[in-house]
Amino acid sequence: MKNQDDANRTPVTVLGLGLMGQALAGALLRAGHPTTVWNRTAAKAGPLVAQGARLAGSVRDAVTAGPLLIVCVSDYDAVHELLDPLDEVLEGRTLVNLTSGTSRSARETAEWAARRGVTYLDGSIMAVPEAIGTADSVLVHSGPRPAFDLYEPTLRSLGAAMYLDADHGLSSLHETAVVGLMYSTLNGFLQGAAMLGAAGVNAEAFAPIAKTATGMVVDWFAGYGRQIDDGTYPALDATLDTHLAAMENVIHESEFLGVSTDLPRFVKALADRSVSDGHGADSYAALIEQFRTSSS
Ligand SMILES: NC(=O)c1ccc[n+]([C@@H]2O[C@H](COP(=O)([O-])OP(=O)(O)OC[C@H]3O[C@@H](n4cnc5c(N)ncnc54)[C@H](OP(=O)(O)O)[C@@H]3O)[C@@H](O)[C@H]2O)c1
């Protein structure tokens, strides 16, 4: 059984030294891990080698350097392009795949790993590269719990390392959910910036007001989450009818200013459907039923 001091010295291999892979390898080096790196474009390893990383001459050389392999490349196709030819040297090692993808690609890769005797954790990074190695970085993992427990002290060098579930798909599913949230939030900011910009107000001046307003909305998540789980949507704050009137204002203001109405019209169309389904007197959380309906 490893104690934490031993685990802190676990040799780690990092495959993929893009913006994120470089940040991961850098954090591992700062935490004192013997770190072997490999990248298709070897020149990107320069700064890490200067910090003490060993640059492997081939993927095979990198994989055989230690028991723990972290992969962070563009997509799952690249993961398989790198690792598929290495079946025999992969056996018995633990692969932590921090590449972004879908839950389906994560589960398929878990099956691929099982056929090769590889212990597989699928991870997702909820952080930007500059946050890696700090408390602002959250990494979620799914797969076999004992593997996570064994390497948790090492994974904690990268940020707050969380375990989700034995289902390998859940970390990617969380990541795609969070990415969807991120784009909705950013699009709301861009709509507001376009509206204010048409009136001569700088987007940078809007940013602090947008931040405060977003913080208010974030505070509604837990209560709405409870209503969604319960399947009842009491309007404790505002009814969907009230929201609908506010949505119409956003459309009319955008029309008046000559900016796009695509996003506000889409948002209102969802609310219109929910109101026609009888949810006008319910809270905003009742819209979940629109999101649960398949678009195909
Ligand atoms: N950057 C972020 O803020 C962030 C946040 C969360 C998650 N992620 C995820 O982290 C992963 C990497 O992102 P990144 O920002 O590091 O991207 P990046 O800077 O574009 O780096 C991509 C990496 O993938 C490698 N690669 C791509 N195709 C390859 C192939 N066929 N064979 C071998 N290597 C290949 C690249 O090698 P070359 O250097 O040779 O091109 C490079 O090391 C992505 O899945 C991304 O979604 C990134």
PDB file of N, CA and C in Angstrom, residues 73-132:
ATOM      1  N   VAL A  73      -4.524  15.152 -25.504  1.00  0.00           N
ATOM      2  CA  VAL A  73      -4.347  15.598 -26.892  1.00  0.00           C
ATOM      3  C   VAL A  73      -5.685  16.152 -27.386  1.00  0.00           C
ATOM      4  N   SER A  74      -5.752  16.512 -28.657  1.00  0.00           N
ATOM      5  CA  SER A  74      -6.923  17.246 -29.149  1.00  0.00           C
ATOM      6  C   SER A  74      -8.231  16.472 -29.001  1.00  0.00           C
ATOM      7  N   ASP A  75      -8.215  15.196 -29.379  1.00  0.00           N
ATOM      8  CA  ASP A  75      -9.464  14.429 -29.356  1.00  0.00           C
ATOM      9  C   ASP A  75      -9.158  12.925 -29.222  1.00  0.00           C
ATOM     10  N   TYR A  76     -10.228  12.136 -29.111  1.00  0.00           N
ATOM     11  CA  TYR A  76     -10.048  10.701 -28.875  1.00  0.00           C
ATOM     12  C   TYR A  76      -9.439   9.986 -30.082  1.00  0.00           C
ATOM     13  N   ASP A  77      -9.676  10.512 -31.290  1.00  0.00           N
ATOM     14  CA  ASP A  77      -9.032   9.902 -32.463  1.00  0.00           C
ATOM     15  C   ASP A  77      -7.524   9.986 -32.303  1.00  0.00           C
ATOM     16  N   ALA A  78      -7.035  11.120 -31.832  1.00  0.00           N
ATOM     17  CA  ALA A  78      -5.583  11.288 -31.636  1.00  0.00           C
ATOM     18  C   ALA A  78      -5.089  10.343 -30.538  1.00  0.00           C
ATOM     19  N   VAL A  79      -5.899  10.155 -29.482  1.00  0.00           N
ATOM     20  CA  VAL A  79      -5.520   9.220 -28.410  1.00  0.00           C
ATOM     21  C   VAL A  79      -5.289   7.836 -29.007  1.00  0.00           C
ATOM     22  N   HIS A  80      -6.241   7.394 -29.837  1.00  0.00           N
ATOM     23  CA  HIS A  80      -6.134   6.037 -30.393  1.00  0.00           C
ATOM     24  C   HIS A  80      -5.028   5.941 -31.437  1.00  0.00           C
ATOM     25  N   GLU A  81      -4.837   7.032 -32.175  1.00  0.00           N
ATOM     26  CA  GLU A  81      -3.735   7.033 -33.160  1.00  0.00           C
ATOM     27  C   GLU A  81      -2.403   6.811 -32.436  1.00  0.00           C
ATOM     28  N   LEU A  82      -2.277   7.399 -31.248  1.00  0.00           N
ATOM     29  CA  LEU A  82      -1.033   7.270 -30.486  1.00  0.00           C
ATOM     30  C   LEU A  82      -0.886   5.899 -29.837  1.00  0.00           C
ATOM     31  N   LEU A  83      -1.980   5.419 -29.236  1.00  0.00           N
ATOM     32  CA  LEU A  83      -1.865   4.256 -28.351  1.00  0.00           C
ATOM     33  C   LEU A  83      -2.222   2.920 -28.994  1.00  0.00           C
ATOM     34  N   ASP A  84      -3.044   2.918 -30.025  1.00  0.00           N
ATOM     35  CA  ASP A  84      -3.456   1.639 -30.624  1.00  0.00           C
ATOM     36  C   ASP A  84      -2.279   0.761 -31.055  1.00  0.00           C
ATOM     37  N   PRO A  85      -1.207   1.358 -31.598  1.00  0.00           N
ATOM     38  CA  PRO A  85      -0.105   0.477 -32.038  1.00  0.00           C
ATOM     39  C   PRO A  85       0.721  -0.098 -30.892  1.00  0.00           C
ATOM     40  N   LEU A  86       0.401   0.248 -29.630  1.00  0.00           N
ATOM     41  CA  LEU A  86       1.301  -0.101 -28.517  1.00  0.00           C
ATOM     42  C   LEU A  86       0.745  -1.146 -27.572  1.00  0.00           C
ATOM     43  N   ASP A  87      -0.186  -1.949 -28.063  1.00  0.00           N
ATOM     44  CA  ASP A  87      -0.909  -2.883 -27.204  1.00  0.00           C
ATOM     45  C   ASP A  87      -0.055  -3.529 -26.120  1.00  0.00           C
ATOM     46  N   GLU A  88       1.046  -4.173 -26.529  1.00  0.00           N
ATOM     47  CA  GLU A  88       1.758  -5.040 -25.579  1.00  0.00           C
ATOM     48  C   GLU A  88       2.443  -4.253 -24.465  1.00  0.00           C
ATOM     49  N   VAL A  89       2.860  -3.004 -24.716  1.00  0.00           N
ATOM     50  CA  VAL A  89       3.526  -2.257 -23.641  1.00  0.00           C
ATOM     51  C   VAL A  89       2.532  -1.525 -22.744  1.00  0.00           C
ATOM     52  N   LEU A  90       1.285  -1.455 -23.174  1.00  0.00           N
ATOM     53  CA  LEU A  90       0.279  -0.764 -22.355  1.00  0.00           C
ATOM     54  C   LEU A  90      -0.214  -1.642 -21.203  1.00  0.00           C
ATOM     55  N   GLU A  91      -0.200  -2.932 -21.403  1.00  0.00           N
ATOM     56  CA  GLU A  91      -0.775  -3.861 -20.430  1.00  0.00           C
ATOM     57  C   GLU A  91      -0.204  -3.632 -19.028  1.00  0.00           C
ATOM     58  N   GLY A  92      -1.100  -3.583 -18.034  1.00  0.00           N
ATOM     59  CA  GLY A  92      -0.673  -3.448 -16.638  1.00  0.00           C
ATOM     60  C   GLY A  92      -0.482  -2.007 -16.190  1.00  0.00           C
ATOM     61  N   ARG A  93      -0.569  -1.059 -17.112  1.00  0.00           N
ATOM     62  CA  ARG A  93      -0.390   0.343 -16.715  1.00  0.00           C
ATOM     63  C   ARG A  93      -1.744   1.002 -16.488  1.00  0.00           C
ATOM     64  N   THR A  94      -1.696   2.193 -15.864  1.00  0.00           N
ATOM     65  CA  THR A  94      -2.922   2.967 -15.667  1.00  0.00           C
ATOM     66  C   THR A  94      -2.896   4.159 -16.606  1.00  0.00           C
ATOM     67  N   LEU A  95      -3.981   4.291 -17.348  1.00  0.00           N
ATOM     68  CA  LEU A  95      -4.121   5.389 -18.300  1.00  0.00           C
ATOM     69  C   LEU A  95      -5.165   6.367 -17.772  1.00  0.00           C
ATOM     70  N   VAL A  96      -4.754   7.630 -17.586  1.00  0.00           N
ATOM     71  CA  VAL A  96      -5.703   8.698 -17.230  1.00  0.00           C
ATOM     72  C   VAL A  96      -5.824   9.580 -18.465  1.00  0.00           C
ATOM     73  N   ASN A  97      -6.982   9.512 -19.082  1.00  0.00           N
ATOM     74  CA  ASN A  97      -7.185  10.244 -20.332  1.00  0.00           C
ATOM     75  C   ASN A  97      -7.916  11.552 -20.047  1.00  0.00           C
ATOM     76  N   LEU A  98      -7.184  12.662 -20.134  1.00  0.00           N
ATOM     77  CA  LEU A  98      -7.758  13.980 -19.836  1.00  0.00           C
ATOM     78  C   LEU A  98      -8.157  14.726 -21.109  1.00  0.00           C
ATOM     79  N   THR A  99      -8.209  13.995 -22.211  1.00  0.00           N
ATOM     80  CA  THR A  99      -8.641  14.567 -23.488  1.00  0.00           C
ATOM     81  C   THR A  99     -10.155  14.777 -23.465  1.00  0.00           C
ATOM     82  N   SER A 100     -10.623  15.881 -24.053  1.00  0.00           N
ATOM     83  CA  SER A 100     -12.072  16.136 -24.087  1.00  0.00           C
ATOM     84  C   SER A 100     -12.755  15.262 -25.125  1.00  0.00           C
ATOM     85  N   GLY A 101     -13.958  14.824 -24.802  1.00  0.00           N
ATOM     86  CA  GLY A 101     -14.730  14.031 -25.757  1.00  0.00           C
ATOM     87  C   GLY A 101     -16.148  13.843 -25.238  1.00  0.00           C
ATOM     88  N   THR A 102     -16.828  12.848 -25.785  1.00  0.00           N
ATOM     89  CA  THR A 102     -18.191  12.568 -25.337  1.00  0.00           C
ATOM     90  C   THR A 102     -18.180  11.358 -24.402  1.00  0.00           C
ATOM     91  N   SER A 103     -19.297  11.159 -23.712  1.00  0.00           N
ATOM     92  CA  SER A 103     -19.396   9.999 -22.817  1.00  0.00           C
ATOM     93  C   SER A 103     -19.270   8.706 -23.624  1.00  0.00           C
ATOM     94  N   ARG A 104     -19.766   8.750 -24.854  1.00  0.00           N
ATOM     95  CA  ARG A 104     -19.692   7.545 -25.693  1.00  0.00           C
ATOM     96  C   ARG A 104     -18.235   7.203 -26.012  1.00  0.00           C
ATOM     97  N   SER A 105     -17.450   8.216 -26.407  1.00  0.00           N
ATOM     98  CA  SER A 105     -16.044   7.921 -26.730  1.00  0.00           C
ATOM     99  C   SER A 105     -15.299   7.472 -25.482  1.00  0.00           C
ATOM    100  N   ALA A 106     -15.685   8.006 -24.317  1.00  0.00           N
ATOM    101  CA  ALA A 106     -15.027   7.579 -23.070  1.00  0.00           C
ATOM    102  C   ALA A 106     -15.337   6.111 -22.778  1.00  0.00           C
ATOM    103  N   ARG A 107     -16.617   5.721 -22.953  1.00  0.00           N
ATOM    104  CA  ARG A 107     -16.989   4.320 -22.658  1.00  0.00           C
ATOM    105  C   ARG A 107     -16.348   3.371 -23.672  1.00  0.00           C
ATOM    106  N   GLU A 108     -16.298   3.785 -24.923  1.00  0.00           N
ATOM    107  CA  GLU A 108     -15.649   2.935 -25.937  1.00  0.00           C
ATOM    108  C   GLU A 108     -14.157   2.777 -25.631  1.00  0.00           C
ATOM    109  N   THR A 109     -13.532   3.861 -25.167  1.00  0.00           N
ATOM    110  CA  THR A 109     -12.107   3.779 -24.847  1.00  0.00           C
ATOM    111  C   THR A 109     -11.892   2.906 -23.610  1.00  0.00           C
ATOM    112  N   ALA A 110     -12.845   2.915 -22.684  1.00  0.00           N
ATOM    113  CA  ALA A 110     -12.757   2.037 -21.502  1.00  0.00           C
ATOM    114  C   ALA A 110     -12.801   0.566 -21.934  1.00  0.00           C
ATOM    115  N   GLU A 111     -13.668   0.265 -22.911  1.00  0.00           N
ATOM    116  CA  GLU A 111     -13.737  -1.125 -23.415  1.00  0.00           C
ATOM    117  C   GLU A 111     -12.440  -1.492 -24.128  1.00  0.00           C
ATOM    118  N   TRP A 112     -11.931  -0.561 -24.909  1.00  0.00           N
ATOM    119  CA  TRP A 112     -10.651  -0.750 -25.616  1.00  0.00           C
ATOM    120  C   TRP A 112      -9.550  -1.044 -24.590  1.00  0.00           C
ATOM    121  N   ALA A 113      -9.530  -0.263 -23.490  1.00  0.00           N
ATOM    122  CA  ALA A 113      -8.486  -0.432 -22.465  1.00  0.00           C
ATOM    123  C   ALA A 113      -8.634  -1.789 -21.768  1.00  0.00           C
ATOM    124  N   ALA A 114      -9.878  -2.172 -21.466  1.00  0.00           N
ATOM    125  CA  ALA A 114     -10.114  -3.444 -20.757  1.00  0.00           C
ATOM    126  C   ALA A 114      -9.596  -4.619 -21.588  1.00  0.00           C
ATOM    127  N   ARG A 115      -9.792  -4.549 -22.920  1.00  0.00           N
ATOM    128  CA  ARG A 115      -9.323  -5.641 -23.792  1.00  0.00           C
ATOM    129  C   ARG A 115      -7.801  -5.755 -23.787  1.00  0.00           C
ATOM    130  N   ARG A 116      -7.128  -4.690 -23.382  1.00  0.00           N
ATOM    131  CA  ARG A 116      -5.653  -4.686 -23.398  1.00  0.00           C
ATOM    132  C   ARG A 116      -5.041  -4.785 -22.002  1.00  0.00           C
ATOM    133  N   GLY A 117      -5.870  -5.002 -20.985  1.00  0.00           N
ATOM    134  CA  GLY A 117      -5.347  -5.120 -19.625  1.00  0.00           C
ATOM    135  C   GLY A 117      -4.847  -3.792 -19.074  1.00  0.00           C
ATOM    136  N   VAL A 118      -5.433  -2.701 -19.557  1.00  0.00           N
ATOM    137  CA  VAL A 118      -5.052  -1.361 -19.089  1.00  0.00           C
ATOM    138  C   VAL A 118      -6.101  -0.886 -18.093  1.00  0.00           C
ATOM    139  N   THR A 119      -5.656  -0.367 -16.951  1.00  0.00           N
ATOM    140  CA  THR A 119      -6.592   0.246 -16.002  1.00  0.00           C
ATOM    141  C   THR A 119      -6.885   1.655 -16.505  1.00  0.00           C
ATOM    142  N   TYR A 120      -8.174   1.961 -16.639  1.00  0.00           N
ATOM    143  CA  TYR A 120      -8.529   3.207 -17.336  1.00  0.00           C
ATOM    144  C   TYR A 120      -9.364   4.141 -16.467  1.00  0.00           C
ATOM    145  N   LEU A 121      -8.883   5.369 -16.346  1.00  0.00           N
ATOM    146  CA  LEU A 121      -9.680   6.444 -15.747  1.00  0.00           C
ATOM    147  C   LEU A 121      -9.908   7.489 -16.823  1.00  0.00           C
ATOM    148  N   ASP A 122     -11.152   7.880 -17.001  1.00  0.00           N
ATOM    149  CA  ASP A 122     -11.440   8.951 -17.933  1.00  0.00           C
ATOM    150  C   ASP A 122     -11.617  10.228 -17.111  1.00  0.00           C
ATOM    151  N   GLY A 123     -10.842  11.242 -17.462  1.00  0.00           N
ATOM    152  CA  GLY A 123     -10.913  12.484 -16.681  1.00  0.00           C
ATOM    153  C   GLY A 123     -11.297  13.664 -17.541  1.00  0.00           C
ATOM    154  N   SER A 124     -11.796  14.701 -16.894  1.00  0.00           N
ATOM    155  CA  SER A 124     -12.127  15.944 -17.593  1.00  0.00           C
ATOM    156  C   SER A 124     -11.601  17.108 -16.783  1.00  0.00           C
ATOM    157  N   ILE A 125     -11.076  18.074 -17.507  1.00  0.00           N
ATOM    158  CA  ILE A 125     -10.459  19.236 -16.858  1.00  0.00           C
ATOM    159  C   ILE A 125     -11.435  20.402 -16.933  1.00  0.00           C
ATOM    160  N   MET A 126     -11.789  20.935 -15.773  1.00  0.00           N
ATOM    161  CA  MET A 126     -12.682  22.099 -15.738  1.00  0.00           C
ATOM    162  C   MET A 126     -11.842  23.314 -15.343  1.00  0.00           C
ATOM    163  N   ALA A 127     -10.900  23.649 -16.186  1.00  0.00           N
ATOM    164  CA  ALA A 127      -9.988  24.754 -15.860  1.00  0.00           C
ATOM    165  C   ALA A 127      -9.250  25.171 -17.123  1.00  0.00           C
ATOM    166  N   VAL A 128      -8.684  26.362 -17.067  1.00  0.00           N
ATOM    167  CA  VAL A 128      -7.803  26.806 -18.148  1.00  0.00           C
ATOM    168  C   VAL A 128      -6.373  26.427 -17.756  1.00  0.00           C
ATOM    169  N   PRO A 129      -5.465  26.349 -18.746  1.00  0.00           N
ATOM    170  CA  PRO A 129      -4.107  25.887 -18.431  1.00  0.00           C
ATOM    171  C   PRO A 129      -3.433  26.651 -17.289  1.00  0.00           C
ATOM    172  N   GLU A 130      -3.633  27.975 -17.231  1.00  0.00           N
ATOM    173  CA  GLU A 130      -2.905  28.746 -16.203  1.00  0.00           C
ATOM    174  C   GLU A 130      -3.383  28.401 -14.785  1.00  0.00           C
ATOM    175  N   ALA A 131      -4.562  27.781 -14.665  1.00  0.00           N
ATOM    176  CA  ALA A 131      -5.061  27.415 -13.322  1.00  0.00           C
ATOM    177  C   ALA A 131      -4.566  26.043 -12.869  1.00  0.00           C
ATOM    178  N   ILE A 132      -4.002  25.267 -13.796  1.00  0.00           N
ATOM    179  CA  ILE A 132      -3.577  23.901 -13.438  1.00  0.00           C
ATOM    180  C   ILE A 132      -2.525  23.951 -12.327  1.00  0.00           C
TER     181      ILE A 132
END
